[in-house]
Amino acid sequence: DAGITQSPRHKVTETGTPVTLRCHQTENHRYMYWYRQDPGHGLRLIHYSYGVKDTDKGEVSDGYSVSRSKTEDFLLTLESATSSQTSVYFCATVGQGYNEQFFGPGTRLTVL
Amino acid sequence: DQQVKQNSPSLSVQEGRISILNCDYTNSMFDYFLWYKKYPAEGPTFLISISSIKDKNEDGRFTVFLNKSAKHLSLHIVPSQPGDSAVYFCAASAYISGTYKYIFGTGTRLKVLA
């Protein structure tokens, strides 16, 4: 357990509105990730971070941006939400020298 | 192009019997493989892993087998219990350009029948 919390846990929003999801960890893990989970697709990587202010794109990054100004926080922003971004979003971390990812509880986002 | 595949979307097994979940991968660069278990409305939790230099790893009722030549891994659960009912994801990992990269399969829903 890497002490990962995600907020909010549930959110309903309208198309075109900006949305920010927060991931907070207490274990000082270096690597942080945002995934989305959709039926038939498993977990797909949106963005990841390998240190403060160091981020890069994953396989489904279009329409998303991230920021990491502190080790413990990794923010995912949908600049203008679309219905295709309705999904469950998971944050994950990896500690230096380890291989296992630890996941947060998820955020269920619905875009109407 | 799916680099990690779980071809069985679901599996039903009687309590006490063996559950075998399978996973195939295509890229030889992966050097670490993991299984995660996921209950509804929760995040995936790490279950067991195996390095590419091994062919078997055990942890209690859970054993993971790796066949590198076939690019295939499997998770065995013996004996299966009703509490094992969940979605299981396999993942393949590699350390690339200073970061751990993970590719997940689409998951297998296991139902253990009492």
mmCIF file of C-alpha atoms in Angstrom:
data_model
loop_
_atom_site.group_PDB
_atom_site.id
_atom_site.type_symbol
_atom_site.label_atom_id
_atom_site.label_comp_id
_atom_site.label_asym_id
_atom_site.label_seq_id
_atom_site.Cartn_x
_atom_site.Cartn_y
_atom_site.Cartn_z
ATOM 1 C CA ASP A 1 0.000 0.000 0.000
ATOM 2 C CA ALA A 2 1.618 3.239 -1.166
ATOM 3 C CA GLY A 3 -0.799 5.565 0.615
ATOM 4 C CA ILE A 4 -2.400 6.780 -2.609
ATOM 5 C CA THR A 5 -5.549 8.845 -2.512
ATOM 6 C CA GLN A 6 -7.509 10.223 -5.423
ATOM 7 C CA SER A 7 -9.961 13.099 -5.444
ATOM 8 C CA PRO A 8 -12.716 13.414 -6.257
ATOM 9 C CA ARG A 9 -13.852 9.791 -6.190
ATOM 10 C CA HIS A 10 -16.868 10.536 -8.356
ATOM 11 C CA LYS A 11 -17.615 13.433 -10.665
ATOM 12 C CA VAL A 12 -20.318 14.261 -13.162
ATOM 13 C CA THR A 13 -19.658 17.143 -15.499
ATOM 14 C CA GLU A 14 -20.846 18.574 -18.781
ATOM 15 C CA THR A 15 -19.193 18.517 -22.169
ATOM 16 C CA GLY A 16 -16.816 21.411 -22.649
ATOM 17 C CA THR A 17 -16.045 22.054 -18.997
ATOM 18 C CA PRO A 18 -12.527 21.740 -17.552
ATOM 19 C CA VAL A 19 -11.913 18.996 -15.016
ATOM 20 C CA THR A 20 -8.920 18.323 -12.757
ATOM 21 C CA LEU A 21 -8.324 15.052 -10.975
ATOM 22 C CA ARG A 22 -5.829 14.831 -8.147
ATOM 23 C CA CYS A 23 -3.571 12.012 -7.074
ATOM 24 C CA HIS A 24 -1.747 12.258 -3.754
ATOM 25 C CA GLN A 25 0.825 9.797 -2.402
ATOM 26 C CA THR A 26 2.608 9.654 0.922
ATOM 27 C CA GLU A 27 5.462 7.238 0.142
ATOM 28 C CA ASN A 28 7.757 9.633 -1.724
ATOM 29 C CA HIS A 29 7.630 7.418 -4.806
ATOM 30 C CA ARG A 30 9.415 8.884 -7.780
ATOM 31 C CA TYR A 31 7.256 7.547 -10.598
ATOM 32 C CA MET A 32 3.570 8.365 -10.970
ATOM 33 C CA TYR A 33 1.076 7.370 -13.656
ATOM 34 C CA TRP A 34 -2.443 8.124 -14.816
ATOM 35 C CA TYR A 35 -4.487 5.365 -16.465
ATOM 36 C CA ARG A 36 -8.007 5.081 -17.690
ATOM 37 C CA GLN A 37 -9.984 1.860 -17.554
ATOM 38 C CA ASP A 38 -12.666 1.127 -20.113
ATOM 39 C CA PRO A 39 -14.532 -2.103 -20.906
ATOM 40 C CA GLY A 40 -12.610 -4.204 -23.398
ATOM 41 C CA HIS A 41 -9.483 -2.064 -23.122
ATOM 42 C CA GLY A 42 -8.027 -2.842 -19.743
ATOM 43 C CA LEU A 43 -5.801 -0.125 -18.322
ATOM 44 C CA ARG A 44 -4.398 2.391 -20.775
ATOM 45 C CA LEU A 45 -1.666 4.870 -19.915
ATOM 46 C CA ILE A 46 -2.549 8.549 -20.306
ATOM 47 C CA HIS A 47 0.527 10.328 -18.906
ATOM 48 C CA TYR A 48 3.321 9.537 -16.524
ATOM 49 C CA SER A 49 5.882 11.374 -14.436
ATOM 50 C CA TYR A 50 9.440 10.387 -13.575
ATOM 51 C CA GLY A 51 10.074 13.271 -11.185
ATOM 52 C CA VAL A 52 8.948 16.740 -10.194
ATOM 53 C CA LYS A 53 8.163 18.717 -13.337
ATOM 54 C CA ASP A 54 9.197 15.718 -15.484
ATOM 55 C CA THR A 55 6.255 14.247 -17.369
ATOM 56 C CA ASP A 56 5.631 12.477 -20.643
ATOM 57 C CA LYS A 57 2.770 11.182 -22.760
ATOM 58 C CA GLY A 58 1.288 7.717 -22.739
ATOM 59 C CA GLU A 59 -0.717 5.923 -25.413
ATOM 60 C CA VAL A 60 -3.995 7.854 -24.971
ATOM 61 C CA SER A 61 -2.819 11.366 -24.070
ATOM 62 C CA ASP A 62 -4.923 13.426 -26.504
ATOM 63 C CA GLY A 63 -7.227 15.803 -24.611
ATOM 64 C CA TYR A 64 -5.318 15.424 -21.335
ATOM 65 C CA SER A 65 -2.542 17.350 -19.638
ATOM 66 C CA VAL A 66 -0.698 16.737 -16.369
ATOM 67 C CA SER A 67 1.356 18.598 -13.851
ATOM 68 C CA ARG A 68 3.623 17.575 -11.018
ATOM 69 C CA SER A 69 4.910 20.454 -8.929
ATOM 70 C CA LYS A 70 5.539 18.332 -5.828
ATOM 71 C CA THR A 71 6.655 14.740 -5.396
ATOM 72 C CA GLU A 72 3.426 13.789 -3.674
ATOM 73 C CA ASP A 73 0.905 15.281 -6.113
ATOM 74 C CA PHE A 74 0.139 14.431 -9.735
ATOM 75 C CA LEU A 75 -2.728 16.298 -11.383
ATOM 76 C CA LEU A 76 -4.623 15.215 -14.483
ATOM 77 C CA THR A 77 -6.539 17.919 -16.356
ATOM 78 C CA LEU A 78 -9.150 17.574 -19.038
ATOM 79 C CA GLU A 79 -9.107 21.028 -20.610
ATOM 80 C CA SER A 80 -12.500 20.614 -22.273
ATOM 81 C CA ALA A 81 -14.211 17.385 -21.299
ATOM 82 C CA THR A 82 -15.864 15.231 -23.956
ATOM 83 C CA SER A 83 -18.226 12.268 -23.615
ATOM 84 C CA SER A 84 -15.449 9.941 -24.828
ATOM 85 C CA GLN A 85 -13.558 10.796 -21.638
ATOM 86 C CA THR A 86 -16.226 9.183 -19.497
ATOM 87 C CA SER A 87 -14.196 6.507 -17.744
ATOM 88 C CA VAL A 88 -12.653 5.342 -14.502
ATOM 89 C CA TYR A 89 -9.295 6.965 -13.869
ATOM 90 C CA PHE A 90 -6.570 5.361 -11.789
ATOM 91 C CA CYS A 91 -3.391 6.835 -10.452
ATOM 92 C CA ALA A 92 -0.409 4.576 -9.768
ATOM 93 C CA THR A 93 3.081 4.950 -8.309
ATOM 94 C CA VAL A 94 6.343 3.030 -8.397
ATOM 95 C CA GLY A 95 9.133 3.399 -5.902
ATOM 96 C CA GLN A 96 12.778 3.680 -6.940
ATOM 97 C CA GLY A 97 14.314 0.243 -7.282
ATOM 98 C CA TYR A 98 10.974 -1.540 -7.318
ATOM 99 C CA ASN A 99 8.953 -3.058 -10.126
ATOM 100 C CA GLU A 100 5.458 -3.210 -8.677
ATOM 101 C CA GLN A 101 2.970 -0.460 -9.307
ATOM 102 C CA PHE A 102 0.576 0.537 -6.544
ATOM 103 C CA PHE A 103 -2.803 1.916 -7.509
ATOM 104 C CA GLY A 104 -5.158 4.428 -6.011
ATOM 105 C CA PRO A 105 -8.888 3.726 -5.506
ATOM 106 C CA GLY A 106 -9.944 5.393 -8.763
ATOM 107 C CA THR A 107 -12.114 8.308 -9.866
ATOM 108 C CA ARG A 108 -15.303 7.626 -11.795
ATOM 109 C CA LEU A 109 -15.848 10.494 -14.232
ATOM 110 C CA THR A 110 -19.040 10.941 -16.235
ATOM 111 C CA VAL A 111 -19.179 13.573 -18.969
ATOM 112 C CA LEU A 112 -22.722 14.357 -20.085
ATOM 113 C CA ASP B 1 -1.566 -3.433 -31.692
ATOM 114 C CA GLN B 2 -2.035 -5.171 -28.372
ATOM 115 C CA GLN B 3 1.312 -6.095 -26.887
ATOM 116 C CA VAL B 4 -0.233 -7.948 -23.942
ATOM 117 C CA LYS B 5 -3.248 -10.150 -24.507
ATOM 118 C CA GLN B 6 -5.627 -11.965 -22.222
ATOM 119 C CA ASN B 7 -7.758 -13.951 -24.606
ATOM 120 C CA SER B 8 -10.276 -15.232 -22.073
ATOM 121 C CA PRO B 9 -12.613 -12.462 -20.914
ATOM 122 C CA SER B 10 -14.119 -14.708 -18.259
ATOM 123 C CA LEU B 11 -13.560 -17.967 -16.401
ATOM 124 C CA SER B 12 -15.739 -19.941 -13.982
ATOM 125 C CA VAL B 13 -14.252 -22.487 -11.588
ATOM 126 C CA GLN B 14 -15.639 -24.581 -8.752
ATOM 127 C CA GLU B 15 -14.441 -23.785 -5.253
ATOM 128 C CA GLY B 16 -11.428 -25.903 -4.326
ATOM 129 C CA ARG B 17 -10.365 -26.521 -7.919
ATOM 130 C CA ILE B 18 -7.501 -24.900 -9.803
ATOM 131 C CA SER B 19 -7.959 -21.620 -11.664
ATOM 132 C CA ILE B 20 -5.604 -21.000 -14.570
ATOM 133 C CA LEU B 21 -5.456 -17.545 -16.110
ATOM 134 C CA ASN B 22 -3.395 -16.984 -19.228
ATOM 135 C CA CYS B 23 -1.574 -14.062 -20.769
ATOM 136 C CA ASP B 24 0.474 -13.650 -23.958
ATOM 137 C CA TYR B 25 2.868 -10.903 -24.916
ATOM 138 C CA THR B 26 4.598 -9.955 -28.117
ATOM 139 C CA ASN B 27 7.577 -7.782 -27.222
ATOM 140 C CA SER B 28 10.838 -9.375 -26.080
ATOM 141 C CA MET B 29 11.925 -6.178 -24.346
ATOM 142 C CA PHE B 30 9.616 -6.893 -21.388
ATOM 143 C CA ASP B 31 11.652 -8.177 -18.465
ATOM 144 C CA TYR B 32 9.174 -8.215 -15.618
ATOM 145 C CA PHE B 33 5.628 -9.530 -15.476
ATOM 146 C CA LEU B 34 2.937 -8.859 -12.923
ATOM 147 C CA TRP B 35 -0.565 -9.969 -12.012
ATOM 148 C CA TYR B 36 -3.105 -7.657 -10.438
ATOM 149 C CA LYS B 37 -6.469 -8.411 -8.904
ATOM 150 C CA LYS B 38 -9.325 -5.940 -9.072
ATOM 151 C CA TYR B 39 -12.593 -5.867 -7.180
ATOM 152 C CA PRO B 40 -15.461 -3.597 -8.313
ATOM 153 C CA ALA B 41 -15.128 0.055 -7.269
ATOM 154 C CA GLU B 42 -11.537 -0.480 -6.078
ATOM 155 C CA GLY B 43 -8.126 0.046 -7.598
ATOM 156 C CA PRO B 44 -6.086 -2.929 -8.838
ATOM 157 C CA THR B 45 -3.982 -4.558 -6.150
ATOM 158 C CA PHE B 46 -0.668 -6.232 -6.808
ATOM 159 C CA LEU B 47 -0.817 -10.009 -6.519
ATOM 160 C CA ILE B 48 2.388 -11.645 -7.722
ATOM 161 C CA SER B 49 5.205 -11.007 -10.167
ATOM 162 C CA ILE B 50 8.024 -12.748 -11.973
ATOM 163 C CA SER B 51 11.294 -11.647 -13.468
ATOM 164 C CA SER B 52 12.203 -12.762 -16.966
ATOM 165 C CA ILE B 53 15.194 -14.654 -15.583
ATOM 166 C CA LYS B 54 12.877 -17.056 -13.757
ATOM 167 C CA ASP B 55 10.245 -19.469 -14.976
ATOM 168 C CA LYS B 56 8.196 -19.854 -11.806
ATOM 169 C CA ASN B 57 7.298 -17.869 -8.721
ATOM 170 C CA GLU B 58 5.076 -19.017 -5.861
ATOM 171 C CA ASP B 59 3.295 -17.148 -3.121
ATOM 172 C CA GLY B 60 0.909 -19.244 -1.094
ATOM 173 C CA ARG B 61 -1.987 -20.343 -3.279
ATOM 174 C CA PHE B 62 -0.720 -18.292 -6.227
ATOM 175 C CA THR B 63 1.913 -19.413 -8.729
ATOM 176 C CA VAL B 64 3.000 -17.610 -11.858
ATOM 177 C CA PHE B 65 4.692 -19.475 -14.689
ATOM 178 C CA LEU B 66 6.668 -17.815 -17.446
ATOM 179 C CA ASN B 67 7.505 -19.425 -20.792
ATOM 180 C CA LYS B 68 9.798 -16.957 -22.524
ATOM 181 C CA SER B 69 10.145 -18.896 -25.743
ATOM 182 C CA ALA B 70 6.370 -18.912 -26.153
ATOM 183 C CA LYS B 71 5.996 -15.397 -24.726
ATOM 184 C CA HIS B 72 3.342 -16.749 -22.408
ATOM 185 C CA LEU B 73 2.623 -16.486 -18.721
ATOM 186 C CA SER B 74 -0.030 -18.027 -16.566
ATOM 187 C CA LEU B 75 -1.390 -17.572 -13.071
ATOM 188 C CA HIS B 76 -2.457 -20.657 -11.130
ATOM 189 C CA ILE B 77 -4.673 -20.358 -8.077
ATOM 190 C CA VAL B 78 -4.929 -23.516 -5.978
ATOM 191 C CA PRO B 79 -7.307 -24.094 -4.300
ATOM 192 C CA SER B 80 -9.686 -21.481 -5.637
ATOM 193 C CA GLN B 81 -11.885 -19.710 -3.107
ATOM 194 C CA PRO B 82 -15.045 -17.600 -3.572
ATOM 195 C CA GLY B 83 -13.102 -14.541 -2.384
ATOM 196 C CA ASP B 84 -10.853 -14.944 -5.417
ATOM 197 C CA SER B 85 -13.732 -13.849 -7.651
ATOM 198 C CA ALA B 86 -12.451 -10.657 -9.286
ATOM 199 C CA VAL B 87 -10.975 -9.320 -12.501
ATOM 200 C CA TYR B 88 -7.336 -10.280 -13.012
ATOM 201 C CA PHE B 89 -4.989 -8.175 -15.129
ATOM 202 C CA CYS B 90 -1.602 -9.251 -16.323
ATOM 203 C CA ALA B 91 1.007 -6.615 -17.063
ATOM 204 C CA ALA B 92 4.392 -6.584 -18.726
ATOM 205 C CA SER B 93 7.057 -4.121 -17.715
ATOM 206 C CA ALA B 94 10.345 -2.728 -19.004
ATOM 207 C CA TYR B 95 12.670 0.020 -17.799
ATOM 208 C CA ILE B 96 12.947 2.348 -20.771
ATOM 209 C CA SER B 97 14.524 5.812 -20.977
ATOM 210 C CA GLY B 98 14.664 6.245 -17.215
ATOM 211 C CA THR B 99 11.108 5.133 -16.535
ATOM 212 C CA TYR B 100 9.283 1.922 -15.760
ATOM 213 C CA LYS B 101 6.777 1.295 -18.554
ATOM 214 C CA TYR B 102 3.838 -1.043 -18.068
ATOM 215 C CA ILE B 103 1.468 -2.565 -20.611
ATOM 216 C CA PHE B 104 -1.707 -4.197 -19.320
ATOM 217 C CA GLY B 105 -3.924 -6.881 -20.751
ATOM 218 C CA THR B 106 -7.667 -6.415 -20.977
ATOM 219 C CA GLY B 107 -8.400 -8.575 -17.945
ATOM 220 C CA THR B 108 -10.070 -11.908 -17.165
ATOM 221 C CA ARG B 109 -13.108 -12.022 -14.887
ATOM 222 C CA LEU B 110 -12.811 -15.026 -12.584
ATOM 223 C CA LYS B 111 -15.875 -16.393 -10.862
ATOM 224 C CA VAL B 112 -15.341 -19.055 -8.212
ATOM 225 C CA LEU B 113 -18.518 -20.978 -7.581
ATOM 226 C CA ALA B 114 -19.275 -22.195 -4.062
#
